[in-house]
Amino acid sequence: MTLAMAGGVSVAAQTAASASTSAPAPVRAAADTCSYPYVCLFKNGTRIGQFQDVTSGFQNLPSRPSGPNLVVQNTRNDDVAYIRWSGGTVTCIPPKQSFTVSGGTLTGIRIDSRSTC
């Protein structure tokens, strides 16, 4: 398991200018993306985790991320990714696909060498 706590989903850089004479607000840099061969989790545009290893069982997500504004991105070419919900339901994410979590809590992730769900 590889877990990273930095980066984020690709978003346009944002700028804000101050209407007063004070200095303009800082520019938010374009966020990192999820590169091959990872499955990444993004919350509000910030990467909160990334996983690389094919496993026979689920890897627990101690942070228990939840929607809205949660995206799971599978950059792998031939491997599916499964996410496990707090109620035990499992969702499969095909290779090179993303899944947006609009509600609910994730408790685990598993990368499988199958190429289809």
PDB file of C-alpha atoms in Angstrom:
ATOM      1  CA  MET A   1       0.000   0.000   0.000  1.00  0.00           C
ATOM      2  CA  THR A   2       1.231   3.475  -0.807  1.00  0.00           C
ATOM      3  CA  LEU A   3      -0.464   6.377   0.904  1.00  0.00           C
ATOM      4  CA  ALA A   4       0.218  10.002   0.065  1.00  0.00           C
ATOM      5  CA  MET A   5      -1.153  13.068   1.763  1.00  0.00           C
ATOM      6  CA  ALA A   6      -0.556  15.786  -0.833  1.00  0.00           C
ATOM      7  CA  GLY A   7      -1.611  16.955  -4.264  1.00  0.00           C
ATOM      8  CA  GLY A   8      -5.120  16.998  -5.675  1.00  0.00           C
ATOM      9  CA  VAL A   9      -7.321  16.665  -8.674  1.00  0.00           C
ATOM     10  CA  SER A  10      -6.623  18.805 -11.726  1.00  0.00           C
ATOM     11  CA  VAL A  11      -8.352  22.121 -11.346  1.00  0.00           C
ATOM     12  CA  ALA A  12      -7.811  25.452 -12.979  1.00  0.00           C
ATOM     13  CA  ALA A  13      -5.640  27.842 -11.036  1.00  0.00           C
ATOM     14  CA  GLN A  14      -7.725  30.353  -9.154  1.00  0.00           C
ATOM     15  CA  THR A  15      -6.874  33.989  -8.554  1.00  0.00           C
ATOM     16  CA  ALA A  16      -8.481  36.551  -6.353  1.00  0.00           C
ATOM     17  CA  ALA A  17      -7.781  40.252  -6.367  1.00  0.00           C
ATOM     18  CA  SER A  18      -8.425  42.480  -3.456  1.00  0.00           C
ATOM     19  CA  ALA A  19     -10.783  45.394  -4.008  1.00  0.00           C
ATOM     20  CA  SER A  20      -8.939  47.450  -1.408  1.00  0.00           C
ATOM     21  CA  THR A  21      -5.371  48.689  -1.455  1.00  0.00           C
ATOM     22  CA  SER A  22      -4.121  45.605   0.353  1.00  0.00           C
ATOM     23  CA  ALA A  23      -2.125  42.941  -1.492  1.00  0.00           C
ATOM     24  CA  PRO A  24      -4.064  40.537  -3.715  1.00  0.00           C
ATOM     25  CA  ALA A  25      -4.993  37.152  -2.353  1.00  0.00           C
ATOM     26  CA  PRO A  26      -2.459  34.396  -3.099  1.00  0.00           C
ATOM     27  CA  VAL A  27      -2.838  32.434  -6.318  1.00  0.00           C
ATOM     28  CA  ARG A  28      -3.785  28.805  -5.819  1.00  0.00           C
ATOM     29  CA  ALA A  29      -1.487  26.631  -7.912  1.00  0.00           C
ATOM     30  CA  ALA A  30      -2.911  23.968 -10.189  1.00  0.00           C
ATOM     31  CA  ALA A  31      -3.241  20.787  -8.182  1.00  0.00           C
ATOM     32  CA  ASP A  32      -1.378  17.526  -8.762  1.00  0.00           C
ATOM     33  CA  THR A  33      -3.003  14.711 -10.657  1.00  0.00           C
ATOM     34  CA  CYS A  34      -3.073  10.983 -10.127  1.00  0.00           C
ATOM     35  CA  SER A  35      -0.451   9.293 -12.274  1.00  0.00           C
ATOM     36  CA  TYR A  36      -0.224   5.702 -13.505  1.00  0.00           C
ATOM     37  CA  PRO A  37      -0.255   3.123 -11.862  1.00  0.00           C
ATOM     38  CA  TYR A  38      -2.162   4.533  -8.891  1.00  0.00           C
ATOM     39  CA  VAL A  39      -5.713   4.587  -7.644  1.00  0.00           C
ATOM     40  CA  CYS A  40      -6.150   7.946  -5.919  1.00  0.00           C
ATOM     41  CA  LEU A  41      -8.732   9.475  -3.613  1.00  0.00           C
ATOM     42  CA  PHE A  42      -9.449  13.196  -3.860  1.00  0.00           C
ATOM     43  CA  LYS A  43     -11.513  15.224  -1.401  1.00  0.00           C
ATOM     44  CA  ASN A  44     -12.454  18.766  -2.407  1.00  0.00           C
ATOM     45  CA  GLY A  45      -9.702  18.712  -5.042  1.00  0.00           C
ATOM     46  CA  THR A  46      -6.955  17.551  -2.667  1.00  0.00           C
ATOM     47  CA  ARG A  47      -5.403  14.111  -2.988  1.00  0.00           C
ATOM     48  CA  ILE A  48      -5.905  12.350   0.343  1.00  0.00           C
ATOM     49  CA  GLY A  49      -4.570   8.934  -0.629  1.00  0.00           C
ATOM     50  CA  GLN A  50      -3.084   6.796  -3.353  1.00  0.00           C
ATOM     51  CA  PHE A  51      -2.780   3.048  -3.679  1.00  0.00           C
ATOM     52  CA  GLN A  52      -0.695   0.928  -6.031  1.00  0.00           C
ATOM     53  CA  ASP A  53      -0.602  -2.685  -4.857  1.00  0.00           C
ATOM     54  CA  VAL A  54      -2.870  -5.465  -6.125  1.00  0.00           C
ATOM     55  CA  THR A  55      -4.222  -7.176  -3.002  1.00  0.00           C
ATOM     56  CA  SER A  56      -6.385 -10.199  -2.264  1.00  0.00           C
ATOM     57  CA  GLY A  57      -8.347  -8.330   0.397  1.00  0.00           C
ATOM     58  CA  PHE A  58      -9.443  -4.804   1.140  1.00  0.00           C
ATOM     59  CA  GLN A  59      -7.029  -2.250   2.542  1.00  0.00           C
ATOM     60  CA  ASN A  60      -8.785  -0.329   5.289  1.00  0.00           C
ATOM     61  CA  LEU A  61      -9.175   3.428   4.941  1.00  0.00           C
ATOM     62  CA  PRO A  62      -8.562   4.731   8.463  1.00  0.00           C
ATOM     63  CA  SER A  63      -9.664   8.250   7.477  1.00  0.00           C
ATOM     64  CA  ARG A  64     -13.073   6.898   6.317  1.00  0.00           C
ATOM     65  CA  PRO A  65     -13.541   9.560   3.607  1.00  0.00           C
ATOM     66  CA  SER A  66     -17.063  10.499   2.601  1.00  0.00           C
ATOM     67  CA  GLY A  67     -18.931  12.444  -0.056  1.00  0.00           C
ATOM     68  CA  PRO A  68     -19.796  14.896  -1.355  1.00  0.00           C
ATOM     69  CA  ASN A  69     -16.779  16.104  -3.331  1.00  0.00           C
ATOM     70  CA  LEU A  70     -14.955  12.775  -3.075  1.00  0.00           C
ATOM     71  CA  VAL A  71     -13.508  11.258  -6.259  1.00  0.00           C
ATOM     72  CA  VAL A  72     -11.789   7.902  -6.713  1.00  0.00           C
ATOM     73  CA  GLN A  73      -9.598   7.813  -9.839  1.00  0.00           C
ATOM     74  CA  ASN A  74      -8.268   4.549 -11.272  1.00  0.00           C
ATOM     75  CA  THR A  75      -5.308   5.269 -13.601  1.00  0.00           C
ATOM     76  CA  ARG A  76      -4.385   1.616 -14.068  1.00  0.00           C
ATOM     77  CA  ASN A  77      -4.506   0.233 -17.613  1.00  0.00           C
ATOM     78  CA  ASP A  78      -5.696  -3.328 -16.943  1.00  0.00           C
ATOM     79  CA  ASP A  79      -6.785  -3.508 -13.288  1.00  0.00           C
ATOM     80  CA  VAL A  80     -10.107  -2.703 -11.654  1.00  0.00           C
ATOM     81  CA  ALA A  81     -10.414  -0.991  -8.295  1.00  0.00           C
ATOM     82  CA  TYR A  82     -13.075  -1.833  -5.718  1.00  0.00           C
ATOM     83  CA  ILE A  83     -14.240   0.590  -3.049  1.00  0.00           C
ATOM     84  CA  ARG A  84     -16.063  -0.650   0.038  1.00  0.00           C
ATOM     85  CA  TRP A  85     -18.782   1.437   1.672  1.00  0.00           C
ATOM     86  CA  SER A  86     -19.505   1.582   5.416  1.00  0.00           C
ATOM     87  CA  GLY A  87     -22.617  -0.569   4.908  1.00  0.00           C
ATOM     88  CA  GLY A  88     -20.565  -3.314   3.221  1.00  0.00           C
ATOM     89  CA  THR A  89     -21.588  -2.566  -0.362  1.00  0.00           C
ATOM     90  CA  VAL A  90     -18.799  -2.714  -2.954  1.00  0.00           C
ATOM     91  CA  THR A  91     -18.452  -0.611  -6.120  1.00  0.00           C
ATOM     92  CA  CYS A  92     -16.141  -1.528  -9.004  1.00  0.00           C
ATOM     93  CA  ILE A  93     -14.234   1.160 -10.913  1.00  0.00           C
ATOM     94  CA  PRO A  94     -12.975   0.025 -14.340  1.00  0.00           C
ATOM     95  CA  PRO A  95      -9.441   0.809 -15.563  1.00  0.00           C
ATOM     96  CA  LYS A  96      -8.830   4.442 -16.591  1.00  0.00           C
ATOM     97  CA  GLN A  97     -12.095   5.598 -14.983  1.00  0.00           C
ATOM     98  CA  SER A  98     -13.114   7.867 -12.105  1.00  0.00           C
ATOM     99  CA  PHE A  99     -16.010   7.544  -9.688  1.00  0.00           C
ATOM    100  CA  THR A 100     -17.585  10.489  -7.862  1.00  0.00           C
ATOM    101  CA  VAL A 101     -18.928   9.796  -4.386  1.00  0.00           C
ATOM    102  CA  SER A 102     -21.886  12.091  -3.787  1.00  0.00           C
ATOM    103  CA  GLY A 103     -22.730  10.672  -0.368  1.00  0.00           C
ATOM    104  CA  GLY A 104     -21.769   7.839   1.931  1.00  0.00           C
ATOM    105  CA  THR A 105     -18.538   6.777   3.634  1.00  0.00           C
ATOM    106  CA  LEU A 106     -15.756   4.594   2.235  1.00  0.00           C
ATOM    107  CA  THR A 107     -14.008   2.078   4.485  1.00  0.00           C
ATOM    108  CA  GLY A 108     -11.737   0.129   2.118  1.00  0.00           C
ATOM    109  CA  ILE A 109     -10.096  -0.174  -1.266  1.00  0.00           C
ATOM    110  CA  ARG A 110      -8.806  -3.134  -3.244  1.00  0.00           C
ATOM    111  CA  ILE A 111      -7.005  -3.257  -6.587  1.00  0.00           C
ATOM    112  CA  ASP A 112      -7.673  -6.449  -8.539  1.00  0.00           C
ATOM    113  CA  SER A 113      -5.814  -7.736 -11.594  1.00  0.00           C
ATOM    114  CA  ARG A 114      -9.105  -8.309 -13.471  1.00  0.00           C
ATOM    115  CA  SER A 115      -9.485  -6.006 -16.443  1.00  0.00           C
ATOM    116  CA  THR A 116     -13.291  -5.719 -16.245  1.00  0.00           C
ATOM    117  CA  CYS A 117     -15.828  -5.316 -13.469  1.00  0.00           C
TER     118      CYS A 117
END
